Amino acid sequence: MLNINHIDKIHFIPSKRFFGLHLILLLALLCLLMQSFNGVAKPSLKSLHHQQLNEILFNINTYYVDDLQLQNSFESQPTNQQVEALFERLDPYSKYLDETELDAIFSSTNGRYTGLGIEVKVTDGRVYIVNTIKNSPAEQAGLQVNDELTAINQQPIVNKSIEEVARLIRESGQAAVDVSVKREQVTELNFSIKRQQINLESVQSYLADTGVALLSINAFNNHTLHDVARTVAKMQINNGFPLSGLIIDLRDNPGGTLQGAIEVADLFLDSGTIVSTKGRFNEANQYYKAHSGDILSGAPIAVLINENSASAAEILAAALRDNQRATLVGETSFGKGSVQSLIPLGNGNTALKLTTARYYTPAGQSIDGKGIAPDVSINQTMLSEIDQDVIIKNIQGLSLFSSLLDKQDKKQLTAKQLIIMQ
């Protein structure tokens, strides 16, 4: 699944022009590409000049997660066609970013972007809506989950990549985008929708009378840690401390920033490994551990996942499960376990997005291409998408919260909670 206007969240690596700078881990893990990208068209590099081509070659040779042994591959100045062919040897998450795509990265990482507000996946060359962002132009116009996008501005999009579809939408600029969909495989509908700036709500919550809370994390951005911590603290205050249990809903969460996933996991862990990354250069090898302090004081946690839970969502799910802090419920997750880094090119208006590492769960497993299997398998249709009481009732029916902590004192807020509430 991919938000049609989102671009991935990644590490930031200075290009060789900026080696005097420290490595800045700005954006972290690339987590928004839940679509299988077999056959996705790579961006055209025909307009790039020799200096940019040389920078691209240098960075691929130095930082790409696999050693492609490029030292002697180009006897003279590489051509645009040769570099395009080289991209075909890379994984589907590595690409050249133009100025528009680069700007979209920074906007979406800060919880906003300009677009229609739809998240999509591709199945057999057809584009289906898997979510519409709350209060977005798409939701207000009436687009629905499971609608098949058939045309953008009268151009058929069957067998087009998500990048091509996104480009068609962006090309409308300030004008309305004509969107054609097929609903329930029969009805043809047409919508005229204007792109707008959308502020993404990364967290939604619900507290049941039983003291069990539902926390839905829609994506991970720079605000997710504060949003989660504030929301949990507020629910605990409303419940009279502590919560009886917490359900973290990561279904259809396409990911976001690595740092966001690590920070959220750390809220609920007292100790243990959260995630590790391994690559060919030193800074790609990182090991993240939890700090003391569990904001739930040990109250049980269930995590909901499905086939559209990817990357950062998988990092959080694996961290909580492998540290025996949570039970995973639902369907096997998407299986994106690679880390992308953002390397500026030229004057910094364009960049190379490059896979530089793979991440490993606390148990030392790579889930890339495999996903995370739940502890308790439940078909997606058995869990409501919108009725919080139904979700909580079904999870409680699994007896996952049967060993509730019944003698917990109403403790003061932990240091973590106090920091984020200031």
Coordinates of C-alpha atoms in Angstrom, one line a residue:
M1 CA 0.0 0.0 0.0
L2 CA 1.2 3.5 -0.7
N3 CA -0.1 6.9 0.0
I4 CA -0.5 8.2 -3.5
N5 CA 1.3 11.4 -2.7
H6 CA 3.7 10.2 0.0
I7 CA 7.4 9.6 -0.6
D8 CA 9.4 7.4 1.7
K9 CA 11.0 8.3 5.0
I10 CA 14.7 7.6 5.1
H11 CA 18.2 8.3 6.4
F12 CA 20.0 11.4 5.3
I13 CA 23.6 10.9 4.1
P14 CA 25.7 13.8 3.0
S15 CA 27.1 13.4 -0.5
K16 CA 30.8 13.3 -1.0
R17 CA 30.7 17.1 -1.3
F18 CA 29.6 17.3 2.4
F19 CA 31.8 14.7 4.0
G20 CA 32.9 17.4 6.5
L21 CA 29.4 17.2 8.0
H22 CA 28.3 14.6 10.5
L23 CA 26.0 11.9 9.4
I24 CA 22.5 13.2 10.1
L25 CA 19.9 10.6 10.7
L26 CA 16.9 12.8 9.8
L27 CA 14.1 10.7 8.5
A28 CA 15.1 7.1 8.9
L29 CA 13.4 4.0 7.6
L30 CA 11.7 3.9 4.3
C31 CA 8.3 2.5 5.1
L32 CA 5.6 3.8 2.8
L33 CA 6.0 1.4 -0.1
M34 CA 3.7 -1.5 0.8
Q35 CA 3.0 -2.2 -2.8
S36 CA 5.0 -5.0 -4.5
F37 CA 7.1 -3.0 -7.0
N38 CA 7.9 -5.8 -9.5
G39 CA 7.8 -4.1 -12.8
V40 CA 7.6 -0.5 -11.5
A41 CA 9.2 1.8 -14.0
K42 CA 12.5 3.5 -12.8
P43 CA 12.7 7.3 -13.2
S44 CA 14.2 8.6 -16.3
L45 CA 17.8 9.9 -16.0
K46 CA 18.1 11.3 -19.5
S47 CA 18.3 14.9 -18.3
L48 CA 21.1 14.4 -15.8
H49 CA 24.5 15.8 -16.6
H50 CA 27.9 14.1 -16.1
Q51 CA 28.6 15.4 -12.6
Q52 CA 25.3 14.0 -11.3
L53 CA 25.8 10.7 -13.1
N54 CA 29.2 10.4 -11.5
E55 CA 27.8 11.3 -8.0
I56 CA 25.1 8.6 -8.5
L57 CA 27.7 6.0 -9.5
F58 CA 30.0 6.9 -6.5
N59 CA 27.2 6.7 -4.0
I60 CA 25.8 3.4 -5.3
N61 CA 29.3 1.9 -5.3
T62 CA 29.9 3.1 -1.8
Y63 CA 26.6 2.8 0.0
Y64 CA 24.3 0.3 -1.7
V65 CA 23.4 -2.6 0.7
D66 CA 24.9 -5.2 -1.7
D67 CA 28.3 -4.9 -3.3
L68 CA 27.7 -4.7 -7.0
Q69 CA 31.5 -4.5 -7.8
L70 CA 31.2 -1.5 -10.0
Q71 CA 34.8 -0.4 -9.8
N72 CA 35.7 -1.5 -13.3
S73 CA 32.2 -1.5 -14.8
F74 CA 32.6 1.9 -16.6
E75 CA 35.8 2.4 -18.5
S76 CA 34.9 6.0 -19.6
Q77 CA 32.3 8.6 -18.7
P78 CA 29.1 6.7 -18.1
T79 CA 26.1 7.5 -20.3
N80 CA 22.6 8.2 -19.1
Q81 CA 21.5 4.9 -20.6
Q82 CA 24.1 3.0 -18.7
V83 CA 23.1 4.6 -15.4
E84 CA 19.5 3.8 -16.1
A85 CA 20.4 0.2 -16.8
L86 CA 22.3 0.2 -13.4
F87 CA 19.1 1.2 -11.6
E88 CA 17.5 -1.9 -13.0
R89 CA 20.0 -3.9 -11.0
L90 CA 19.0 -2.2 -7.8
D91 CA 16.1 -3.1 -5.5
P92 CA 12.7 -1.5 -6.3
Y93 CA 13.0 1.0 -3.4
S94 CA 16.1 2.8 -4.8
K95 CA 15.5 5.6 -7.2
Y96 CA 16.5 9.1 -8.3
L97 CA 14.3 11.9 -6.7
D98 CA 13.5 15.0 -8.6
E99 CA 12.9 18.3 -6.7
T100 CA 9.1 17.7 -6.4
E101 CA 9.6 14.2 -4.9
L102 CA 12.3 15.5 -2.5
D103 CA 10.1 18.2 -1.2
A104 CA 7.3 15.7 -0.7
I105 CA 9.5 13.7 1.5
F106 CA 10.1 16.5 4.0
S107 CA 6.5 17.6 3.9
S108 CA 5.1 14.1 4.7
T109 CA 7.7 13.5 7.4
N110 CA 6.3 16.5 9.2
G111 CA 2.8 15.1 8.9
R112 CA 1.5 17.0 5.9
Y113 CA 1.5 16.8 2.2
T114 CA -0.5 18.1 -0.8
G115 CA -2.7 15.6 -2.6
L116 CA -6.0 13.9 -2.8
G117 CA -5.7 11.8 0.4
I118 CA -5.9 8.3 -0.8
E119 CA -3.8 5.2 0.0
V120 CA -3.6 2.6 -2.7
K121 CA -2.2 -0.8 -3.5
V122 CA -1.6 -2.5 -6.9
T123 CA -3.0 -6.0 -7.6
D124 CA -2.4 -7.6 -11.0
G125 CA -1.7 -4.2 -12.6
R126 CA -4.9 -2.6 -11.1
V127 CA -4.9 0.2 -8.5
Y128 CA -7.2 -0.1 -5.6
I129 CA -8.0 2.3 -2.8
V130 CA -7.2 0.8 0.6
N131 CA -7.8 4.0 2.7
T132 CA -9.0 7.6 2.4
I133 CA -7.5 10.1 4.8
K134 CA -9.9 11.6 7.2
N135 CA -11.2 15.0 6.1
S136 CA -9.2 14.7 2.9
P137 CA -10.5 15.9 -0.5
A138 CA -10.9 12.2 -1.5
E139 CA -13.1 11.4 1.5
Q140 CA -15.2 14.5 1.1
A141 CA -15.7 13.7 -2.6
G142 CA -17.0 10.2 -1.8
L143 CA -14.1 7.9 -2.9
Q144 CA -14.3 4.6 -0.9
V145 CA -12.1 1.7 0.2
N146 CA -11.9 -1.0 -2.5
D147 CA -12.7 1.4 -5.3
E148 CA -10.5 0.6 -8.3
L149 CA -8.9 3.6 -9.9
T150 CA -9.3 3.2 -13.7
A151 CA -8.3 6.6 -15.1
I152 CA -6.7 9.9 -14.1
N153 CA -7.7 12.9 -16.2
Q154 CA -9.1 10.5 -18.8
Q155 CA -5.9 8.6 -19.1
P156 CA -6.3 4.9 -18.3
I157 CA -3.9 3.7 -15.5
V158 CA -4.2 -0.1 -15.9
N159 CA -0.6 -1.5 -15.6
K160 CA 0.9 1.8 -14.7
S161 CA 3.1 2.1 -11.7
I162 CA 2.1 4.0 -8.6
E163 CA 4.8 6.6 -9.4
E164 CA 3.2 7.2 -12.8
V165 CA -0.2 7.5 -11.3
A166 CA 1.1 10.0 -8.7
R167 CA 2.7 12.0 -11.4
L168 CA -0.5 12.2 -13.4
I169 CA -2.2 13.6 -10.3
R170 CA 0.6 16.1 -9.5
E171 CA 0.5 17.4 -13.1
S172 CA -3.0 18.8 -12.5
G173 CA -1.4 21.4 -10.3
Q174 CA -4.0 23.8 -8.9
A175 CA -6.7 22.4 -11.3
A176 CA -9.1 19.7 -10.3
V177 CA -8.1 16.1 -10.9
D178 CA -10.6 14.0 -12.8
V179 CA -10.7 10.6 -11.1
S180 CA -12.5 7.6 -12.6
V181 CA -13.2 4.6 -10.5
K182 CA -15.0 1.2 -10.7
R183 CA -17.0 0.3 -7.7
E184 CA -17.9 -3.3 -6.8
Q185 CA -16.5 -4.3 -10.2
V186 CA -19.5 -2.9 -11.9
T187 CA -20.4 0.7 -11.3
E188 CA -18.3 3.4 -13.2
L189 CA -18.0 6.7 -11.3
N190 CA -16.3 9.9 -12.1
F191 CA -15.1 12.5 -9.6
S192 CA -13.5 16.0 -9.9
I193 CA -11.2 16.6 -6.9
K194 CA -8.8 19.4 -6.1
R195 CA -5.5 18.6 -4.5
Q196 CA -5.1 20.3 -1.1
Q197 CA -2.6 20.3 1.8
I198 CA -3.5 17.5 4.1
N199 CA -2.5 17.4 7.8
L200 CA -2.1 13.7 8.7
E201 CA -3.4 12.5 12.1
S202 CA -1.0 9.8 13.0
V203 CA -2.9 8.6 16.1
Q204 CA -6.5 8.0 17.1
S205 CA -7.8 6.5 20.3
Y206 CA -10.8 5.1 22.2
L207 CA -11.2 4.1 25.8
A208 CA -13.7 1.4 26.7
D209 CA -15.6 1.2 30.0
T210 CA -13.6 -1.9 30.9
G211 CA -10.4 0.2 31.0
V212 CA -9.1 -1.4 27.8
A213 CA -7.9 1.3 25.3
L214 CA -7.6 1.2 21.5
L215 CA -4.8 3.1 20.0
S216 CA -4.7 3.3 16.2
I217 CA -1.4 4.4 14.7
N218 CA -2.0 5.3 11.0
A219 CA 1.6 6.2 10.1
F220 CA 4.9 7.2 11.8
N221 CA 6.1 10.7 11.4
N222 CA 8.1 13.3 13.4
H223 CA 5.0 13.9 15.7
T224 CA 4.0 10.3 16.4
L225 CA 6.0 9.8 19.6
H226 CA 4.4 12.9 21.2
D227 CA 1.0 12.0 19.9
V228 CA 1.1 8.5 21.3
A229 CA 2.5 9.4 24.6
R230 CA 0.1 12.3 25.2
T231 CA -2.8 10.2 24.1
V232 CA -1.9 7.3 26.4
A233 CA -1.3 9.6 29.3
K234 CA -4.7 11.3 28.7
M235 CA -6.5 7.9 28.6
Q236 CA -4.8 6.7 31.8
I237 CA -5.9 9.9 33.6
N238 CA -9.5 9.5 32.3
N239 CA -9.4 5.8 33.4
G240 CA -8.0 6.6 36.8
F241 CA -4.7 4.8 36.2
P242 CA -3.6 2.4 34.9
L243 CA -5.2 1.0 31.8
S244 CA -6.4 -2.6 32.0
G245 CA -4.9 -3.3 28.6
L246 CA -4.0 -1.6 25.3
I247 CA -4.8 -2.6 21.8
I248 CA -2.4 -1.0 19.2
D249 CA -4.0 -1.1 15.8
L250 CA -1.3 -1.2 13.1
R251 CA -3.6 -2.5 10.3
D252 CA -3.1 -0.7 7.0
N253 CA -0.2 1.3 8.6
P254 CA 2.2 1.8 5.7
G255 CA 5.1 2.8 7.9
G256 CA 6.9 6.1 8.2
T257 CA 10.1 7.1 10.0
L258 CA 12.4 4.6 11.7
Q259 CA 13.0 7.0 14.6
G260 CA 9.2 7.2 15.1
A261 CA 8.9 3.4 15.4
I262 CA 11.8 3.1 17.8
E263 CA 10.5 5.9 20.0
V264 CA 7.1 4.4 20.2
A265 CA 8.4 1.0 21.0
D266 CA 10.6 2.5 23.7
L267 CA 7.5 3.9 25.4
F268 CA 6.3 0.4 26.2
L269 CA 9.6 -1.4 26.9
D270 CA 11.6 -1.4 30.0
S271 CA 14.7 -3.0 28.4
G272 CA 15.7 -5.1 25.4
T273 CA 16.6 -4.6 21.8
I274 CA 14.2 -2.7 19.6
V275 CA 15.8 -3.2 16.2
S276 CA 19.2 -3.4 14.5
T277 CA 20.3 -2.5 11.0
K278 CA 23.2 -3.9 8.9
G279 CA 24.8 -2.5 5.8
R280 CA 28.2 -2.1 4.0
F281 CA 29.3 1.2 5.5
N282 CA 29.9 1.8 9.2
E283 CA 27.0 4.2 9.9
A284 CA 24.5 1.7 8.4
N285 CA 25.2 -0.7 11.3
Q286 CA 23.1 0.5 14.2
Y287 CA 21.7 -1.2 17.3
Y288 CA 18.8 0.4 19.1
K289 CA 18.0 -0.6 22.7
A290 CA 15.1 0.4 25.0
H291 CA 15.5 2.7 28.0
S292 CA 14.0 2.0 31.4
G293 CA 10.4 3.1 31.8
D294 CA 7.1 1.5 30.6
I295 CA 4.3 4.1 30.4
L296 CA 1.8 1.3 30.9
S297 CA 3.5 -0.2 33.9
G298 CA 3.3 -3.7 32.4
A299 CA -0.4 -3.6 31.4
P300 CA -1.0 -6.2 28.7
I301 CA -0.8 -5.2 25.0
A302 CA -2.3 -6.7 21.8
V303 CA -1.1 -5.5 18.4
L304 CA -3.3 -5.8 15.4
I305 CA -1.5 -6.3 12.0
N306 CA -2.5 -7.3 8.5
E307 CA -1.0 -7.7 5.1
N308 CA -0.8 -3.9 4.7
S309 CA 1.2 -3.3 7.9
A310 CA 4.7 -2.5 6.7
S311 CA 8.2 -1.4 7.7
A312 CA 8.0 0.9 10.7
A313 CA 4.8 -0.8 11.7
E314 CA 6.6 -4.1 11.5
I315 CA 9.5 -2.8 13.5
L316 CA 7.1 -1.8 16.4
A317 CA 5.2 -5.1 16.2
A318 CA 8.3 -7.2 16.2
A319 CA 10.0 -5.2 19.0
L320 CA 7.0 -5.6 21.3
R321 CA 6.4 -9.3 20.5
D322 CA 10.1 -10.4 20.6
N323 CA 10.5 -8.7 24.0
Q324 CA 7.4 -10.6 25.3
R325 CA 5.6 -7.3 25.7
A326 CA 2.7 -7.9 23.3
T327 CA 0.7 -10.5 21.5
L328 CA 0.3 -10.1 17.7
V329 CA -3.2 -10.6 16.3
G330 CA -4.4 -10.7 12.7
E331 CA -2.6 -11.6 9.5
T332 CA 1.0 -11.9 8.3
S333 CA 2.4 -8.4 7.7
F334 CA 3.7 -7.0 4.4
G335 CA 7.4 -7.8 4.8
K336 CA 9.5 -4.7 4.1
G337 CA 12.8 -5.0 6.0
S338 CA 15.2 -2.6 4.2
V339 CA 16.5 0.8 5.0
Q340 CA 16.8 3.6 2.5
S341 CA 19.1 6.6 2.8
L342 CA 18.7 10.0 1.2
I343 CA 21.8 11.3 -0.5
P344 CA 21.7 14.9 -2.0
L345 CA 23.0 15.4 -5.5
G346 CA 24.4 18.6 -7.0
N347 CA 23.2 21.6 -5.2
G348 CA 20.8 19.5 -3.0
N349 CA 17.6 20.1 -5.0
T350 CA 17.6 16.5 -6.1
A351 CA 18.7 13.3 -4.4
L352 CA 19.4 9.6 -4.6
K353 CA 17.2 7.4 -2.5
L354 CA 19.2 4.3 -1.9
T355 CA 18.8 1.0 0.0
T356 CA 21.8 1.1 2.4
A357 CA 20.9 -1.5 5.0
R358 CA 18.5 -4.2 6.1
Y359 CA 16.9 -4.2 9.5
Y360 CA 16.6 -7.1 11.9
T361 CA 14.1 -7.9 14.6
P362 CA 15.2 -8.3 18.3
A363 CA 15.2 -12.1 17.6
G364 CA 17.7 -11.4 14.8
Q365 CA 15.4 -12.2 12.0
S366 CA 15.1 -10.3 8.7
I367 CA 11.4 -10.1 7.6
D368 CA 12.2 -8.7 4.2
G369 CA 9.9 -10.4 1.7
K370 CA 8.5 -12.6 4.5
G371 CA 6.6 -10.5 6.9
I372 CA 5.8 -11.2 10.5
A373 CA 3.4 -14.0 11.3
P374 CA 0.8 -13.2 14.1
D375 CA 0.6 -15.1 17.3
V376 CA -3.1 -15.4 16.9
S377 CA -4.4 -15.5 13.3
I378 CA -7.7 -13.7 12.6
N379 CA -9.1 -13.0 9.2
Q380 CA -9.4 -9.3 8.4
T381 CA -13.2 -9.6 8.0
M382 CA -13.5 -10.8 11.6
L383 CA -12.4 -7.4 12.9
S384 CA -14.3 -4.2 12.4
E385 CA -12.4 -1.4 10.8
I386 CA -14.4 1.4 12.5
D387 CA -16.3 0.0 15.5
Q388 CA -14.0 0.3 18.4
D389 CA -16.2 -1.5 20.8
V390 CA -16.4 -4.5 18.5
I391 CA -12.6 -4.6 18.1
I392 CA -12.1 -4.4 21.9
K393 CA -14.8 -7.1 22.5
N394 CA -13.2 -9.4 20.0
I395 CA -9.7 -9.0 21.4
Q396 CA -10.9 -9.5 25.0
G397 CA -12.7 -12.6 23.7
L398 CA -9.4 -14.1 22.9
S399 CA -8.4 -14.0 26.6
L400 CA -5.3 -12.0 25.8
F401 CA -6.0 -9.8 28.7
S402 CA -6.9 -12.5 31.2
S403 CA -3.9 -11.9 33.4
L404 CA -4.7 -8.2 34.1
L405 CA -2.6 -6.5 36.8
D406 CA -5.3 -6.1 39.5
K407 CA -3.2 -4.5 42.2
Q408 CA -1.6 -1.6 40.3
D409 CA -1.3 1.6 42.2
K410 CA -2.2 4.9 40.6
K411 CA 1.4 5.8 40.0
Q412 CA 2.8 9.2 39.0
L413 CA 3.5 9.9 35.4
T414 CA 6.9 8.5 34.4
A415 CA 9.6 10.8 33.2
K416 CA 8.8 9.9 29.6
Q417 CA 5.2 11.1 30.0
L418 CA 6.2 14.3 31.8
I419 CA 8.6 15.2 29.0
I420 CA 6.1 14.8 26.2
M421 CA 3.3 16.6 28.1
Q422 CA 5.3 19.8 28.7

